[in-house]
Amino acid sequence: MSAGLSERAPDTDQEPPRSGLRTNRDFRLLWIGETTNRLGINITAVAMPLLATVTLEASPFSVGLLAAAPWLPWLLIGLPAGAWVDRMRRRPIMQICNLVPLVMLASVPVADWLGFLTMTQLLVVGLINGFAAVFFGISYKVYVPSIVEPGDLPEANAKLQGSESVAQVAGLGGGGLLAQAFGAASGLLVNSATYLVSALCLFGIRSKEPIPEKPNERPALLPDIKEGLRFAFHDPYLRVLTLYGTATNLMLTAEAAVLPIFIVRELGIPEGATGWLLASSSIGGILGATTAKRLIARFGSARGLLVATVASAPFALLIPLAGTDWTLVALVLGSAILSLGVVLANVIQGAFRQRYCPPQLLGRVSASVSFANFGAIPIGSVLGGSLGQVLGLRPALWLLTAGLALTPLLLLIGPMRRRRDLPVAPATP
């Protein structure tokens, strides 16, 4: 989980209501395409571990490796990818990164039907799709400000986070039902189709993307990477937000690697219901996306981030209390409130980075932050699978949710605790 970011503009809390997104056709296309794509991704998030757990009878450690595979590329190419994205047009990159996973995911049900499916193939598919996701994720964060006015960025990020949470509910729940009705591999065909829809939506966008600087006008790749890293990790706000995001992602993904196996094997929940239980966290995500603007108006962006995370994270400790009786509601409630805080934090941080970072550095800064945040995910997945195998599933969940409850304290070590709002520009060049 995560979680997994332009020109300066005045604080949107001080501006009159805007109508830009309601009439922004290009943003609607991007929004529809990404919502569809996220639907498929969440179907895969259920189908892949169920395919490994039920069909291939994989161990908790192997399921952890499978969860880690799509995120490993962030550690391998996350930093140079940011420098490359700053040198190229982003929309063509995103289109290619939709078509590659389409083909890779379609290969899994074909292999399953022919009786040749192995854990090796699942790991390779996850890894290749992860490389595509690195370039898509960085390009996407840099592309949004090119079709959305600076003052509309908080609303745009809230809408994107909200639809992501809706897609998570439908995708995780639908993935479980598809797995139960037709087999886990069938869900991956649906995901392939969603990548096609996303690619077609991108083709329909009319806005002319700004032309990046020509390669001969830019420094070598390594100085480019260093410049992005220096800005991201020397800035006091970006540094503490990155530290918090990395720690949260480490714990979230470790918990997420254990949870599906815990639900299926320890609680004895059937595959279809497992998807809906995993989707329960997204209810909080939808609420977080729809209330983010009001939270910022009431408390300010900096204080609102602290309130959202500190108040929601301790509810993660409800998850290991779940049993086969009415206590199953503890898993639903804990997951939903935890997700509420995570999505609120994502909305606030996403708009902050897109407005705070200089436009020519945004790709590299996003890559630097993502390198740390998403690089923690494969480590967390392997950690969760290892703890589940060594300690047992429920003890591992207790340890990981306790870590989640403490991660918001990291936000208190920076300058944010003394401010009502996050700044819109660095204090120094």
Coordinates of C-alpha atoms in Angstrom, one line a residue:
M1 CA 0.0 0.0 0.0
S2 CA 0.8 2.5 0.1
A3 CA 0.5 4.5 -0.9
G4 CA 2.3 6.0 -3.3
L5 CA 4.2 15.0 -6.3
S6 CA 4.9 23.7 -11.2
E7 CA 4.2 27.0 -11.3
R8 CA 3.7 28.9 -8.1
A9 CA 0.1 29.9 -7.2
P10 CA -1.6 31.4 -4.2
D11 CA -3.1 29.2 -1.6
T12 CA -6.4 27.8 -3.0
D13 CA -8.1 28.3 0.3
Q14 CA -7.9 32.0 -0.4
E15 CA -9.3 31.8 -3.9
P16 CA -12.9 31.9 -5.1
P17 CA -14.5 28.6 -6.2
R18 CA -13.1 27.4 -9.5
S19 CA -14.9 25.6 -12.3
G20 CA -11.8 24.7 -14.4
L21 CA -12.1 20.9 -13.8
R22 CA -15.8 20.8 -14.7
T23 CA -15.0 22.1 -18.2
N24 CA -11.6 20.5 -18.6
R25 CA -12.1 17.7 -21.2
D26 CA -8.5 16.5 -21.1
F27 CA -8.6 16.1 -17.3
R28 CA -11.9 14.1 -17.6
L29 CA -10.3 11.8 -20.2
L30 CA -7.2 11.3 -18.0
W31 CA -9.5 10.7 -15.0
I32 CA -11.6 8.1 -16.8
G33 CA -8.6 6.3 -18.1
E34 CA -6.9 6.2 -14.8
T35 CA -10.0 5.1 -12.9
T36 CA -10.4 2.2 -15.4
N37 CA -6.8 1.3 -15.1
R38 CA -6.9 1.3 -11.3
L39 CA -9.9 -1.0 -11.4
G40 CA -7.9 -3.5 -13.3
I41 CA -4.8 -3.1 -11.1
N42 CA -6.9 -3.9 -8.0
I43 CA -8.5 -6.9 -9.7
T44 CA -4.9 -8.1 -10.2
A45 CA -4.0 -7.3 -6.6
V46 CA -6.5 -10.0 -5.6
A47 CA -6.1 -12.4 -8.5
M48 CA -2.3 -12.7 -8.3
P49 CA -2.0 -13.7 -4.6
L50 CA -5.1 -15.9 -4.9
L51 CA -3.6 -17.6 -8.0
A52 CA -0.4 -18.2 -6.1
T53 CA -2.1 -19.3 -2.8
V54 CA -4.9 -21.5 -4.2
T55 CA -3.8 -22.7 -7.6
L56 CA 0.0 -23.0 -7.1
E57 CA -0.2 -23.6 -3.3
A58 CA 2.7 -21.1 -2.7
S59 CA 4.2 -20.5 0.7
P60 CA 3.8 -17.1 2.5
F61 CA 7.4 -16.2 1.6
S62 CA 6.7 -16.9 -2.1
V63 CA 3.5 -14.8 -2.0
G64 CA 5.6 -12.0 -0.4
L65 CA 8.1 -12.2 -3.3
L66 CA 5.2 -12.0 -5.7
A67 CA 3.9 -8.8 -4.0
A68 CA 7.5 -7.4 -4.1
A69 CA 8.2 -8.0 -7.8
P70 CA 6.1 -5.1 -9.2
W71 CA 7.9 -2.7 -6.9
L72 CA 11.5 -3.8 -7.2
P73 CA 12.1 -1.7 -10.4
W74 CA 11.7 1.4 -8.3
L75 CA 14.9 0.4 -6.5
L76 CA 16.6 -0.5 -9.8
I77 CA 15.7 2.4 -12.1
G78 CA 13.6 4.8 -10.1
L79 CA 16.2 7.6 -10.0
P80 CA 17.4 7.6 -13.7
A81 CA 13.8 7.2 -14.8
G82 CA 13.0 10.6 -13.3
A83 CA 15.8 12.3 -15.2
W84 CA 14.7 10.5 -18.4
V85 CA 11.1 11.6 -17.9
D86 CA 12.2 15.2 -17.5
R87 CA 13.9 15.0 -21.0
M88 CA 10.9 13.4 -22.9
R89 CA 7.2 14.0 -23.6
R90 CA 5.2 12.2 -20.9
R91 CA 2.1 11.2 -22.8
P92 CA 3.8 8.8 -25.3
I93 CA 5.7 7.2 -22.3
M94 CA 2.3 6.6 -20.6
Q95 CA 0.8 5.1 -23.7
I96 CA 3.7 2.6 -24.1
C97 CA 3.4 1.8 -20.4
N98 CA -0.2 0.9 -20.9
L99 CA 0.4 -1.5 -23.8
V100 CA 3.2 -3.5 -22.2
P101 CA 1.2 -4.7 -19.2
L102 CA -1.8 -5.5 -21.5
V103 CA 0.3 -8.1 -23.2
M104 CA 2.0 -9.4 -20.1
L105 CA -1.2 -9.9 -18.1
A106 CA -3.0 -11.6 -21.0
S107 CA -0.2 -14.3 -21.0
V108 CA -1.1 -15.5 -17.5
P109 CA -4.6 -16.9 -18.2
V110 CA -3.3 -18.4 -21.4
A111 CA -0.6 -20.3 -19.6
D112 CA -3.1 -21.3 -16.9
W113 CA -5.5 -22.7 -19.5
L114 CA -2.7 -24.6 -21.1
G115 CA -1.4 -26.0 -17.8
F116 CA 2.0 -24.3 -18.0
L117 CA 1.6 -21.6 -15.3
T118 CA 4.4 -21.4 -12.8
M119 CA 5.4 -19.0 -10.0
T120 CA 8.4 -18.0 -12.2
Q121 CA 6.0 -16.6 -14.8
L122 CA 4.0 -14.7 -12.3
L123 CA 7.2 -13.2 -10.9
V124 CA 8.4 -12.2 -14.4
V125 CA 5.0 -10.6 -15.3
G126 CA 5.0 -8.7 -12.0
L127 CA 8.6 -7.5 -12.6
I128 CA 8.1 -6.3 -16.2
N129 CA 4.8 -4.6 -15.3
G130 CA 6.7 -2.9 -12.5
F131 CA 9.2 -1.4 -14.9
A132 CA 6.3 0.0 -16.9
A133 CA 4.7 1.3 -13.7
V134 CA 7.9 3.2 -12.8
F135 CA 7.8 5.3 -16.0
F136 CA 4.1 5.6 -15.9
G137 CA 3.9 6.7 -12.3
I138 CA 6.6 9.4 -12.7
S139 CA 5.2 10.6 -16.0
Y140 CA 1.7 10.8 -14.7
K141 CA 2.6 13.0 -11.7
V142 CA 4.5 15.4 -14.0
Y143 CA 1.8 15.3 -16.7
V144 CA -1.2 16.4 -14.5
P145 CA 0.1 20.0 -14.0
S146 CA 0.4 20.4 -17.8
I147 CA -3.4 19.9 -18.3
V148 CA -4.6 21.3 -14.9
E149 CA -4.3 24.9 -13.7
P150 CA -2.1 25.3 -10.6
G151 CA -5.1 26.4 -8.5
D152 CA -7.1 23.3 -9.5
L153 CA -4.4 20.8 -8.5
P154 CA -5.7 20.1 -5.0
E155 CA -9.2 19.3 -6.4
A156 CA -7.7 17.3 -9.2
N157 CA -5.6 15.2 -6.8
A158 CA -8.6 14.7 -4.6
K159 CA -10.7 13.5 -7.5
L160 CA -8.0 11.1 -8.7
Q161 CA -7.5 9.8 -5.2
G162 CA -11.3 9.4 -4.7
S163 CA -11.8 7.5 -7.9
E164 CA -8.8 5.3 -7.1
S165 CA -10.5 4.4 -3.8
V166 CA -13.8 3.6 -5.6
A167 CA -11.8 1.5 -8.1
Q168 CA -10.2 -0.3 -5.2
V169 CA -13.5 -1.2 -3.7
A170 CA -14.9 -2.5 -7.1
G171 CA -11.6 -4.1 -8.2
L172 CA -10.7 -5.9 -5.0
G173 CA -14.3 -7.1 -4.5
G174 CA -14.8 -7.9 -8.1
G175 CA -11.5 -9.7 -8.3
G176 CA -12.5 -12.0 -5.5
L177 CA -15.8 -12.8 -7.1
L178 CA -14.2 -13.4 -10.5
A179 CA -11.7 -15.7 -8.9
Q180 CA -14.4 -17.6 -7.2
A181 CA -16.6 -17.9 -10.2
F182 CA -14.1 -18.3 -13.1
G183 CA -10.7 -18.8 -11.5
A184 CA -8.2 -16.2 -10.4
A185 CA -6.5 -16.1 -13.8
S186 CA -9.7 -14.8 -15.5
G187 CA -9.4 -11.5 -13.6
L188 CA -6.2 -10.8 -15.3
L189 CA -8.0 -10.7 -18.7
V190 CA -10.2 -8.0 -17.3
N191 CA -7.1 -6.0 -16.2
S192 CA -5.7 -6.3 -19.7
A193 CA -8.8 -4.7 -21.1
T194 CA -8.5 -1.8 -18.6
Y195 CA -5.0 -0.9 -19.9
L196 CA -6.5 -0.7 -23.4
V197 CA -9.2 1.7 -22.2
S198 CA -6.5 3.8 -20.4
A199 CA -4.4 4.0 -23.6
L200 CA -7.4 5.1 -25.7
C201 CA -8.3 7.9 -23.2
L202 CA -4.7 9.2 -23.4
F203 CA -4.9 9.2 -27.2
G204 CA -8.0 11.4 -27.0
I205 CA -6.3 14.2 -25.0
R206 CA -5.9 17.3 -27.1
S207 CA -3.7 19.5 -25.0
K208 CA -0.2 20.2 -26.4
E209 CA 2.4 19.1 -24.0
P210 CA 5.2 21.5 -23.4
I211 CA 8.4 20.6 -25.3
P212 CA 11.1 19.4 -22.9
E213 CA 14.6 20.8 -23.2
K214 CA 16.7 19.2 -25.9
P215 CA 19.3 16.7 -24.6
N216 CA 22.2 18.8 -25.7
E217 CA 20.9 21.7 -23.6
R218 CA 20.9 19.6 -20.4
P219 CA 23.7 18.3 -18.2
A220 CA 24.7 14.6 -18.1
L221 CA 22.4 12.1 -16.5
L222 CA 24.2 11.7 -13.2
P223 CA 24.3 15.5 -12.3
D224 CA 20.6 15.6 -13.3
I225 CA 19.8 12.8 -10.8
K226 CA 21.9 14.4 -8.1
E227 CA 20.1 17.7 -8.5
G228 CA 16.7 16.0 -8.0
L229 CA 18.0 14.1 -4.9
R230 CA 19.6 17.2 -3.5
F231 CA 16.3 19.2 -3.8
A232 CA 14.2 16.4 -2.4
F233 CA 16.3 15.5 0.6
H234 CA 17.8 18.8 1.6
D235 CA 14.4 20.6 1.7
P236 CA 13.1 20.3 5.3
Y237 CA 9.5 19.7 4.2
L238 CA 10.1 17.2 1.4
R239 CA 12.6 15.3 3.6
V240 CA 10.3 14.7 6.5
L241 CA 7.3 13.8 4.2
T242 CA 9.5 11.3 2.3
L243 CA 10.7 9.7 5.6
Y244 CA 7.1 9.4 6.7
G245 CA 6.0 8.0 3.4
T246 CA 8.8 5.4 3.3
A247 CA 8.2 4.1 6.8
T248 CA 4.4 4.0 6.2
N249 CA 4.8 2.1 2.9
L250 CA 7.2 -0.4 4.5
M251 CA 4.7 -1.3 7.1
L252 CA 1.6 -1.1 4.9
T253 CA 3.0 -3.5 2.3
A254 CA 4.4 -5.9 4.8
E255 CA 0.9 -6.0 6.4
A256 CA -0.7 -6.3 2.9
A257 CA 1.5 -9.3 2.1
V258 CA 0.3 -11.2 5.2
L259 CA -3.4 -10.2 5.2
P260 CA -4.8 -12.2 2.2
I261 CA -3.2 -15.4 3.5
F262 CA -4.4 -14.6 7.0
I263 CA -8.0 -14.2 5.7
V264 CA -8.0 -17.3 3.5
R265 CA -6.1 -19.8 5.7
E266 CA -6.6 -18.6 9.3
L267 CA -10.1 -17.2 9.1
G268 CA -11.3 -19.6 6.4
I269 CA -13.0 -17.0 4.3
P270 CA -13.8 -18.0 0.7
E271 CA -12.1 -16.3 -2.3
G272 CA -15.1 -14.1 -3.3
A273 CA -15.5 -12.8 0.2
T274 CA -11.8 -12.3 0.6
G275 CA -11.8 -9.7 -2.2
W276 CA -14.6 -7.7 -0.5
L277 CA -12.8 -7.8 2.9
L278 CA -9.7 -6.5 1.2
A279 CA -11.8 -3.8 -0.5
S280 CA -13.2 -2.6 2.9
S281 CA -10.2 -0.4 3.4
S282 CA -11.2 1.6 0.3
I283 CA -14.4 2.8 2.0
G284 CA -12.1 5.0 4.2
G285 CA -10.2 6.0 1.1
I286 CA -13.4 7.3 -0.6
L287 CA -14.3 9.3 2.5
G288 CA -10.7 10.7 2.7
A289 CA -10.8 11.9 -0.8
T290 CA -14.2 13.6 -0.5
T291 CA -13.3 15.3 2.8
A292 CA -9.7 16.4 2.1
K293 CA -10.7 19.9 0.9
R294 CA -12.8 20.5 4.1
L295 CA -10.0 19.2 6.3
I296 CA -7.5 21.6 4.7
A297 CA -10.0 24.5 5.1
R298 CA -10.6 23.7 8.7
F299 CA -7.1 22.9 9.9
G300 CA -4.8 24.0 7.1
S301 CA -2.7 21.7 4.9
A302 CA 0.2 21.1 7.4
R303 CA -2.0 20.8 10.5
G304 CA -4.6 18.8 8.6
L305 CA -2.0 16.3 7.6
L306 CA -0.9 15.8 11.2
V307 CA -4.5 15.5 12.4
A308 CA -5.4 12.9 9.7
T309 CA -2.4 10.6 10.2
V310 CA -2.1 10.8 14.0
A311 CA -5.9 10.2 14.5
S312 CA -6.2 7.3 12.0
A313 CA -3.0 5.2 12.3
P314 CA -3.7 3.6 15.8
F315 CA -6.9 2.0 14.4
A316 CA -4.5 -0.4 12.5
L317 CA -4.3 -2.3 15.8
L318 CA -7.9 -3.5 15.3
I319 CA -6.9 -5.7 12.3
P320 CA -5.2 -8.6 14.2
L321 CA -8.2 -8.8 16.5
A322 CA -10.4 -10.2 13.7
G323 CA -11.8 -13.7 14.2
T324 CA -14.4 -16.0 12.5
D325 CA -17.3 -14.4 14.5
W326 CA -18.5 -10.9 14.9
T327 CA -15.0 -9.7 15.6
L328 CA -14.4 -9.8 11.8
V329 CA -15.8 -6.2 11.9
A330 CA -12.5 -5.2 13.6
L331 CA -10.6 -6.0 10.3
V332 CA -13.1 -3.9 8.3
L333 CA -13.1 -0.9 10.7
G334 CA -9.4 -0.9 11.2
S335 CA -8.6 -1.1 7.5
A336 CA -11.1 1.6 6.6
I337 CA -9.9 4.2 9.1
L338 CA -6.3 3.5 8.3
S339 CA -7.0 4.0 4.6
L340 CA -8.9 7.2 5.5
G341 CA -5.7 8.7 6.9
V342 CA -3.5 7.4 4.1
V343 CA -5.6 8.9 1.4
L344 CA -5.9 12.3 3.1
A345 CA -2.1 12.4 3.5
N346 CA -1.7 11.4 -0.2
V347 CA -4.1 14.2 -1.4
I348 CA -2.3 16.9 0.7
Q349 CA 1.2 15.7 -0.2
G350 CA 0.5 15.3 -3.9
A351 CA -0.8 18.8 -4.4
F352 CA 2.0 20.2 -2.2
R353 CA 4.8 18.7 -4.3
Q354 CA 3.2 19.6 -7.6
R355 CA 3.0 23.3 -6.6
Y356 CA 6.1 23.5 -4.4
C357 CA 8.7 22.0 -6.8
P358 CA 10.2 24.0 -9.7
P359 CA 8.6 22.6 -12.9
Q360 CA 11.9 21.7 -14.5
L361 CA 12.7 19.6 -11.5
L362 CA 9.4 18.0 -10.8
G363 CA 10.1 14.7 -12.6
R364 CA 13.4 14.2 -10.8
V365 CA 12.0 15.2 -7.4
S366 CA 9.0 12.9 -7.9
A367 CA 11.4 10.1 -8.9
S368 CA 13.6 10.8 -5.8
V369 CA 10.6 10.7 -3.5
S370 CA 9.1 7.7 -5.2
F371 CA 12.5 5.9 -5.1
A372 CA 12.4 6.1 -1.3
N373 CA 8.6 5.6 -0.9
F374 CA 8.1 2.8 -3.4
G375 CA 11.5 1.3 -2.9
A376 CA 10.3 0.4 0.6
I377 CA 7.5 -1.7 -0.9
P378 CA 9.4 -4.7 -2.2
I379 CA 11.4 -4.8 1.1
G380 CA 8.1 -4.6 3.1
S381 CA 6.5 -7.4 1.0
V382 CA 9.4 -9.7 1.6
L383 CA 9.5 -8.7 5.3
G384 CA 5.8 -9.4 5.7
G385 CA 6.1 -12.8 4.0
S386 CA 9.1 -13.7 6.1
L387 CA 7.5 -12.6 9.4
G388 CA 4.3 -14.5 8.5
Q389 CA 6.3 -17.7 7.9
V390 CA 8.6 -17.4 10.9
L391 CA 6.2 -15.9 13.6
G392 CA 2.9 -17.0 12.3
L393 CA 0.2 -14.9 10.5
R394 CA -1.5 -13.3 13.5
P395 CA 1.7 -12.4 15.5
A396 CA 3.2 -10.9 12.3
L397 CA 0.1 -8.7 11.9
W398 CA 0.3 -7.5 15.5
L399 CA 4.0 -6.5 15.0
L400 CA 3.3 -4.7 11.7
T401 CA 0.2 -2.8 12.7
A402 CA 2.0 -1.6 15.9
G403 CA 4.6 -0.1 13.5
L404 CA 1.9 1.5 11.5
A405 CA 0.4 3.1 14.6
L406 CA 3.7 4.8 15.3
T407 CA 4.7 6.1 11.8
P408 CA 2.8 9.5 12.1
L409 CA 5.2 10.5 14.9
L410 CA 7.9 11.0 12.2
L411 CA 6.0 14.0 10.9
L412 CA 6.7 15.8 14.2
I413 CA 10.4 16.0 13.6
G414 CA 10.3 18.6 10.9
P415 CA 9.1 22.2 10.6
M416 CA 5.5 21.2 9.8
R417 CA 4.4 20.9 13.4
R418 CA 4.8 24.7 13.8
R419 CA 2.8 25.7 10.7
R420 CA -0.9 25.8 9.8
D421 CA -0.3 25.4 6.1
L422 CA 2.5 23.9 4.0
P423 CA 4.4 26.6 1.9
V424 CA 3.8 27.0 -1.8
A425 CA 7.5 27.7 -2.6
P426 CA 10.9 27.0 -1.1
A427 CA 12.2 29.6 1.3
T428 CA 15.5 29.7 -0.5
P429 CA 16.4 29.1 -4.2

